[in-house]
Amino acid sequence: MRARSLTLAAAAAALVAPAPALLSTAPTAGRPGSPLAVAREGTVLAADLLAKVRGCAAVSNGRYRSDDGTHADIPVCGAPGAVFWKADMDIDCDGRAGPLCNGRTDPLFSDSTAFQQSDGRYLSAEALSYIVVPAPSGIWSYRDHGIGAGSVAAVIYRDRVQYAVVGDTGPQDIIGEASYATAAALGVRPDPRGGGTPSGVTYIVFRNSRVSPIEDHAAAVAAGERLARNLVNEG
């Protein structure tokens, strides 16, 4: 996970454009930030999920920053069977190098992720939809809430829902980051140099859920759709 500067965050805000409704969920090949091919994933509506996470019963002991130098004002909140936070989206391009995520395209590139896929290799940020959770600290520990490698998440941006897994950890005091593939699928500019979006992203992580193998995105979608439906129907 990277700690972006306020300058980069401002640049990202100017560069993000509304997502076109196209037919494929795969990011377009080529340089990071090239036009994206995106489509809605699953049948649970973003509006229905957002209606369930309007308020915040904080489960964190403190609050997180969105980036280095910003005010700590983001709590982790509780929901039935889940936790959630509302933040920005920084782009994680770490893990197994590929044509879109590597030391040339990303000046902060790391060739490892906190968790590994079933064959022992690190995750591929450009191929797998995953989110980043803060490393455990006195603010909050994901481990204490039934969350770990492969936990299922619903990531919401505007009217889109993308299912993902917990795939990496980041700084103890910063929150709001997802893989290149997650951003591309949501129509967020995935360029690790200046992409992402400075606000408007909701991350819902379902407790005691796990996709195995972690790289099976179809399994994440199936589990995520079921868990999201349960949350929407709660109460």
Tab-separated table of C-alpha atoms in Angstrom:
chain	number	residue	atom	x	y	z
A	1	MET	CA	0.000	0.000	0.000
A	2	ARG	CA	1.170	3.467	-0.848
A	3	ALA	CA	0.771	6.681	1.130
A	4	ARG	CA	-0.179	9.250	-1.488
A	5	SER	CA	0.507	12.936	-1.119
A	6	LEU	CA	-2.217	15.576	-1.141
A	7	THR	CA	-0.855	16.748	-4.500
A	8	LEU	CA	-1.428	13.341	-6.053
A	9	ALA	CA	-4.880	13.129	-4.506
A	10	ALA	CA	-5.830	16.465	-6.028
A	11	ALA	CA	-4.481	15.351	-9.391
A	12	ALA	CA	-6.540	12.188	-9.188
A	13	ALA	CA	-9.695	14.184	-8.540
A	14	ALA	CA	-9.139	16.172	-11.727
A	15	LEU	CA	-8.369	13.094	-13.825
A	16	VAL	CA	-11.207	10.730	-12.872
A	17	ALA	CA	-13.992	10.679	-15.472
A	18	PRO	CA	-17.462	9.084	-15.330
A	19	ALA	CA	-17.390	5.382	-16.203
A	20	PRO	CA	-18.851	4.238	-19.511
A	21	ALA	CA	-21.282	1.308	-19.406
A	22	LEU	CA	-19.479	-1.241	-21.588
A	23	LEU	CA	-19.593	-4.988	-21.794
A	24	SER	CA	-16.482	-6.484	-20.210
A	25	THR	CA	-15.154	-6.350	-16.656
A	26	ALA	CA	-11.505	-6.651	-17.759
A	27	PRO	CA	-9.213	-3.603	-17.813
A	28	THR	CA	-8.043	-2.569	-21.264
A	29	ALA	CA	-4.540	-3.735	-22.103
A	30	GLY	CA	-1.906	-1.063	-22.484
A	31	ARG	CA	-0.584	1.686	-20.312
A	32	PRO	CA	-2.197	2.362	-16.907
A	33	GLY	CA	-4.956	4.909	-17.245
A	34	SER	CA	-6.008	3.790	-20.738
A	35	PRO	CA	-9.782	3.632	-21.452
A	36	LEU	CA	-11.543	1.053	-19.321
A	37	ALA	CA	-14.026	-1.661	-20.192
A	38	VAL	CA	-16.419	-2.079	-17.293
A	39	ALA	CA	-19.764	-3.675	-16.577
A	40	ARG	CA	-21.968	-4.125	-13.549
A	41	GLU	CA	-21.217	-7.202	-11.475
A	42	GLY	CA	-24.036	-9.110	-9.779
A	43	THR	CA	-27.648	-8.073	-9.247
A	44	VAL	CA	-27.559	-6.297	-5.866
A	45	LEU	CA	-27.878	-2.563	-6.473
A	46	ALA	CA	-25.364	-0.083	-5.120
A	47	ALA	CA	-28.220	2.085	-3.827
A	48	ASP	CA	-29.651	-0.802	-1.804
A	49	LEU	CA	-26.296	-1.558	-0.188
A	50	LEU	CA	-25.614	2.101	0.531
A	51	ALA	CA	-28.988	2.403	2.226
A	52	LYS	CA	-27.782	-0.172	4.761
A	53	VAL	CA	-24.587	1.719	5.625
A	54	ARG	CA	-25.853	5.292	5.990
A	55	GLY	CA	-25.001	5.699	9.660
A	56	CYS	CA	-21.924	4.581	11.539
A	57	ALA	CA	-21.692	2.571	14.729
A	58	ALA	CA	-17.918	2.733	15.050
A	59	VAL	CA	-16.071	-0.502	15.789
A	60	SER	CA	-12.627	1.106	15.552
A	61	ASN	CA	-11.039	2.737	18.579
A	62	GLY	CA	-9.948	5.730	16.538
A	63	ARG	CA	-10.005	7.076	13.013
A	64	TYR	CA	-7.859	6.719	9.918
A	65	ARG	CA	-6.313	9.125	7.447
A	66	SER	CA	-7.020	8.795	3.744
A	67	ASP	CA	-3.444	9.831	2.855
A	68	ASP	CA	-0.286	11.102	4.515
A	69	GLY	CA	-0.838	14.594	5.871
A	70	THR	CA	-4.638	14.454	5.928
A	71	HIS	CA	-6.863	14.655	8.985
A	72	ALA	CA	-7.755	11.343	10.663
A	73	ASP	CA	-11.527	11.322	10.204
A	74	ILE	CA	-12.466	7.889	8.809
A	75	PRO	CA	-13.896	5.335	11.265
A	76	VAL	CA	-14.467	1.637	10.645
A	77	CYS	CA	-18.165	1.020	11.213
A	78	GLY	CA	-20.232	-2.036	12.033
A	79	ALA	CA	-23.156	-3.512	10.101
A	80	PRO	CA	-24.967	-6.866	10.428
A	81	GLY	CA	-22.345	-9.463	9.512
A	82	ALA	CA	-19.943	-6.866	8.138
A	83	VAL	CA	-17.739	-3.838	8.731
A	84	PHE	CA	-17.458	-0.882	6.397
A	85	TRP	CA	-15.703	2.419	5.803
A	86	LYS	CA	-16.164	5.316	3.401
A	87	ALA	CA	-12.959	6.710	1.981
A	88	ASP	CA	-10.943	7.510	-1.106
A	89	MET	CA	-9.390	4.935	-3.409
A	90	ASP	CA	-5.649	4.809	-3.884
A	91	ILE	CA	-4.331	2.313	-6.432
A	92	ASP	CA	-2.415	-0.744	-5.243
A	93	CYS	CA	-0.245	-2.069	-8.084
A	94	ASP	CA	1.885	-4.328	-5.872
A	95	GLY	CA	2.509	-8.046	-6.077
A	96	ARG	CA	3.351	-10.124	-9.109
A	97	ALA	CA	4.648	-7.873	-11.880
A	98	GLY	CA	2.822	-7.668	-15.195
A	99	PRO	CA	2.557	-5.280	-18.153
A	100	LEU	CA	0.407	-2.799	-16.191
A	101	CYS	CA	1.881	-3.076	-12.684
A	102	ASN	CA	5.658	-3.090	-12.423
A	103	GLY	CA	8.614	-0.948	-11.427
A	104	ARG	CA	8.369	1.126	-14.607
A	105	THR	CA	4.664	1.978	-14.373
A	106	ASP	CA	4.602	2.448	-10.586
A	107	PRO	CA	7.419	4.316	-8.776
A	108	LEU	CA	6.231	2.812	-5.458
A	109	PHE	CA	5.949	-0.745	-6.792
A	110	SER	CA	6.547	-3.634	-4.389
A	111	ASP	CA	6.816	-7.178	-5.741
A	112	SER	CA	4.980	-8.670	-2.754
A	113	THR	CA	1.552	-8.595	-1.137
A	114	ALA	CA	0.644	-9.501	2.434
A	115	PHE	CA	-1.149	-12.619	1.222
A	116	GLN	CA	-0.350	-15.197	-1.445
A	117	GLN	CA	-2.408	-17.212	-3.877
A	118	SER	CA	-2.764	-20.987	-3.819
A	119	ASP	CA	0.427	-21.692	-5.778
A	120	GLY	CA	2.524	-19.595	-3.388
A	121	ARG	CA	2.944	-16.651	-5.747
A	122	TYR	CA	2.021	-13.131	-4.697
A	123	LEU	CA	-1.247	-11.675	-5.930
A	124	SER	CA	-1.530	-9.841	-9.238
A	125	ALA	CA	-3.025	-6.383	-8.704
A	126	GLU	CA	-3.774	-5.971	-12.389
A	127	ALA	CA	-5.635	-9.304	-12.640
A	128	LEU	CA	-7.347	-9.756	-9.258
A	129	SER	CA	-9.929	-7.550	-7.592
A	130	TYR	CA	-8.755	-7.083	-4.020
A	131	ILE	CA	-8.759	-4.412	-1.331
A	132	VAL	CA	-6.161	-3.324	1.192
A	133	VAL	CA	-6.868	-3.237	4.931
A	134	PRO	CA	-4.753	-1.363	7.502
A	135	ALA	CA	-2.242	-3.454	9.420
A	136	PRO	CA	-3.517	-4.245	12.946
A	137	SER	CA	-2.991	-1.455	15.457
A	138	GLY	CA	-4.579	0.191	18.465
A	139	ILE	CA	-6.968	1.916	16.072
A	140	TRP	CA	-8.465	-1.325	14.778
A	141	SER	CA	-7.498	-4.901	13.981
A	142	TYR	CA	-9.214	-6.678	11.114
A	143	ARG	CA	-8.315	-10.003	12.732
A	144	ASP	CA	-10.578	-9.269	15.704
A	145	HIS	CA	-13.591	-9.000	13.394
A	146	GLY	CA	-13.395	-12.299	11.529
A	147	ILE	CA	-11.508	-10.775	8.596
A	148	GLY	CA	-8.367	-12.123	6.947
A	149	ALA	CA	-6.835	-13.224	3.657
A	150	GLY	CA	-9.592	-13.890	1.139
A	151	SER	CA	-12.404	-12.261	3.098
A	152	VAL	CA	-15.121	-11.072	0.736
A	153	ALA	CA	-15.751	-7.370	0.136
A	154	ALA	CA	-18.273	-5.327	-1.823
A	155	VAL	CA	-16.698	-2.113	-3.117
A	156	ILE	CA	-19.152	0.590	-4.197
A	157	TYR	CA	-18.433	3.613	-6.353
A	158	ARG	CA	-21.237	5.712	-7.789
A	159	ASP	CA	-23.791	3.167	-9.070
A	160	ARG	CA	-21.388	0.257	-9.374
A	161	VAL	CA	-20.647	-2.701	-7.098
A	162	GLN	CA	-17.473	-4.734	-7.515
A	163	TYR	CA	-16.814	-7.839	-5.440
A	164	ALA	CA	-13.271	-8.331	-4.215
A	165	VAL	CA	-11.217	-10.104	-1.571
A	166	VAL	CA	-8.938	-8.837	1.169
A	167	GLY	CA	-5.559	-9.232	-0.501
A	168	ASP	CA	-3.046	-6.873	1.074
A	169	THR	CA	-2.351	-4.810	4.180
A	170	GLY	CA	-1.108	-1.243	4.450
A	171	PRO	CA	0.043	1.369	6.958
A	172	GLN	CA	-1.528	1.264	10.404
A	173	ASP	CA	-3.032	4.742	10.140
A	174	ILE	CA	-4.231	4.967	6.507
A	175	ILE	CA	-7.305	3.437	4.873
A	176	GLY	CA	-8.806	3.461	1.383
A	177	GLU	CA	-6.978	1.428	-1.264
A	178	ALA	CA	-7.762	-1.278	-3.802
A	179	SER	CA	-6.015	-3.131	-6.594
A	180	TYR	CA	-5.631	-1.914	-10.158
A	181	ALA	CA	-8.225	-4.501	-11.245
A	182	THR	CA	-10.782	-3.308	-8.678
A	183	ALA	CA	-10.423	0.305	-9.756
A	184	ALA	CA	-10.643	-0.562	-13.453
A	185	ALA	CA	-13.799	-2.605	-12.929
A	186	LEU	CA	-15.447	0.310	-11.109
A	187	GLY	CA	-14.534	2.832	-13.777
A	188	VAL	CA	-11.959	4.528	-11.542
A	189	ARG	CA	-8.763	5.549	-13.337
A	190	PRO	CA	-6.303	2.823	-12.239
A	191	ASP	CA	-3.006	4.555	-13.004
A	192	PRO	CA	-0.804	4.076	-9.879
A	193	ARG	CA	1.001	7.346	-10.624
A	194	GLY	CA	-2.045	9.616	-10.351
A	195	GLY	CA	-5.227	7.612	-10.635
A	196	GLY	CA	-7.777	6.673	-8.021
A	197	THR	CA	-10.430	8.973	-6.630
A	198	PRO	CA	-10.255	11.263	-3.578
A	199	SER	CA	-13.653	10.299	-2.118
A	200	GLY	CA	-16.927	8.514	-2.689
A	201	VAL	CA	-15.908	4.876	-2.239
A	202	THR	CA	-17.611	2.545	0.238
A	203	TYR	CA	-15.864	-0.661	1.290
A	204	ILE	CA	-18.039	-3.351	2.911
A	205	VAL	CA	-16.155	-6.402	4.221
A	206	PHE	CA	-18.151	-9.422	5.317
A	207	ARG	CA	-17.119	-11.037	8.582
A	208	ASN	CA	-16.218	-14.724	8.709
A	209	SER	CA	-16.205	-15.033	4.916
A	210	ARG	CA	-13.352	-16.485	2.908
A	211	VAL	CA	-12.678	-17.296	-0.726
A	212	SER	CA	-10.373	-20.240	-1.329
A	213	PRO	CA	-8.358	-20.144	-3.438
A	214	ILE	CA	-8.006	-16.420	-2.931
A	215	GLU	CA	-7.489	-15.827	-6.667
A	216	ASP	CA	-10.896	-17.310	-7.626
A	217	HIS	CA	-12.786	-14.139	-8.537
A	218	ALA	CA	-15.883	-16.061	-9.643
A	219	ALA	CA	-16.124	-17.514	-6.121
A	220	ALA	CA	-15.768	-14.021	-4.659
A	221	VAL	CA	-18.636	-12.799	-6.840
A	222	ALA	CA	-20.875	-15.724	-5.868
A	223	ALA	CA	-20.171	-15.336	-2.149
A	224	GLY	CA	-20.324	-11.554	-2.325
A	225	GLU	CA	-23.671	-11.551	-4.072
A	226	ARG	CA	-25.128	-13.879	-1.453
A	227	LEU	CA	-23.726	-11.895	1.472
A	228	ALA	CA	-24.730	-8.560	-0.050
A	229	ARG	CA	-28.265	-9.847	-0.579
A	230	ASN	CA	-28.388	-10.965	3.053
A	231	LEU	CA	-27.284	-7.502	4.189
A	232	VAL	CA	-29.868	-5.768	2.017
A	233	ASN	CA	-32.618	-8.036	3.346
A	234	GLU	CA	-31.535	-7.615	6.980
A	235	GLY	CA	-34.291	-6.043	9.063
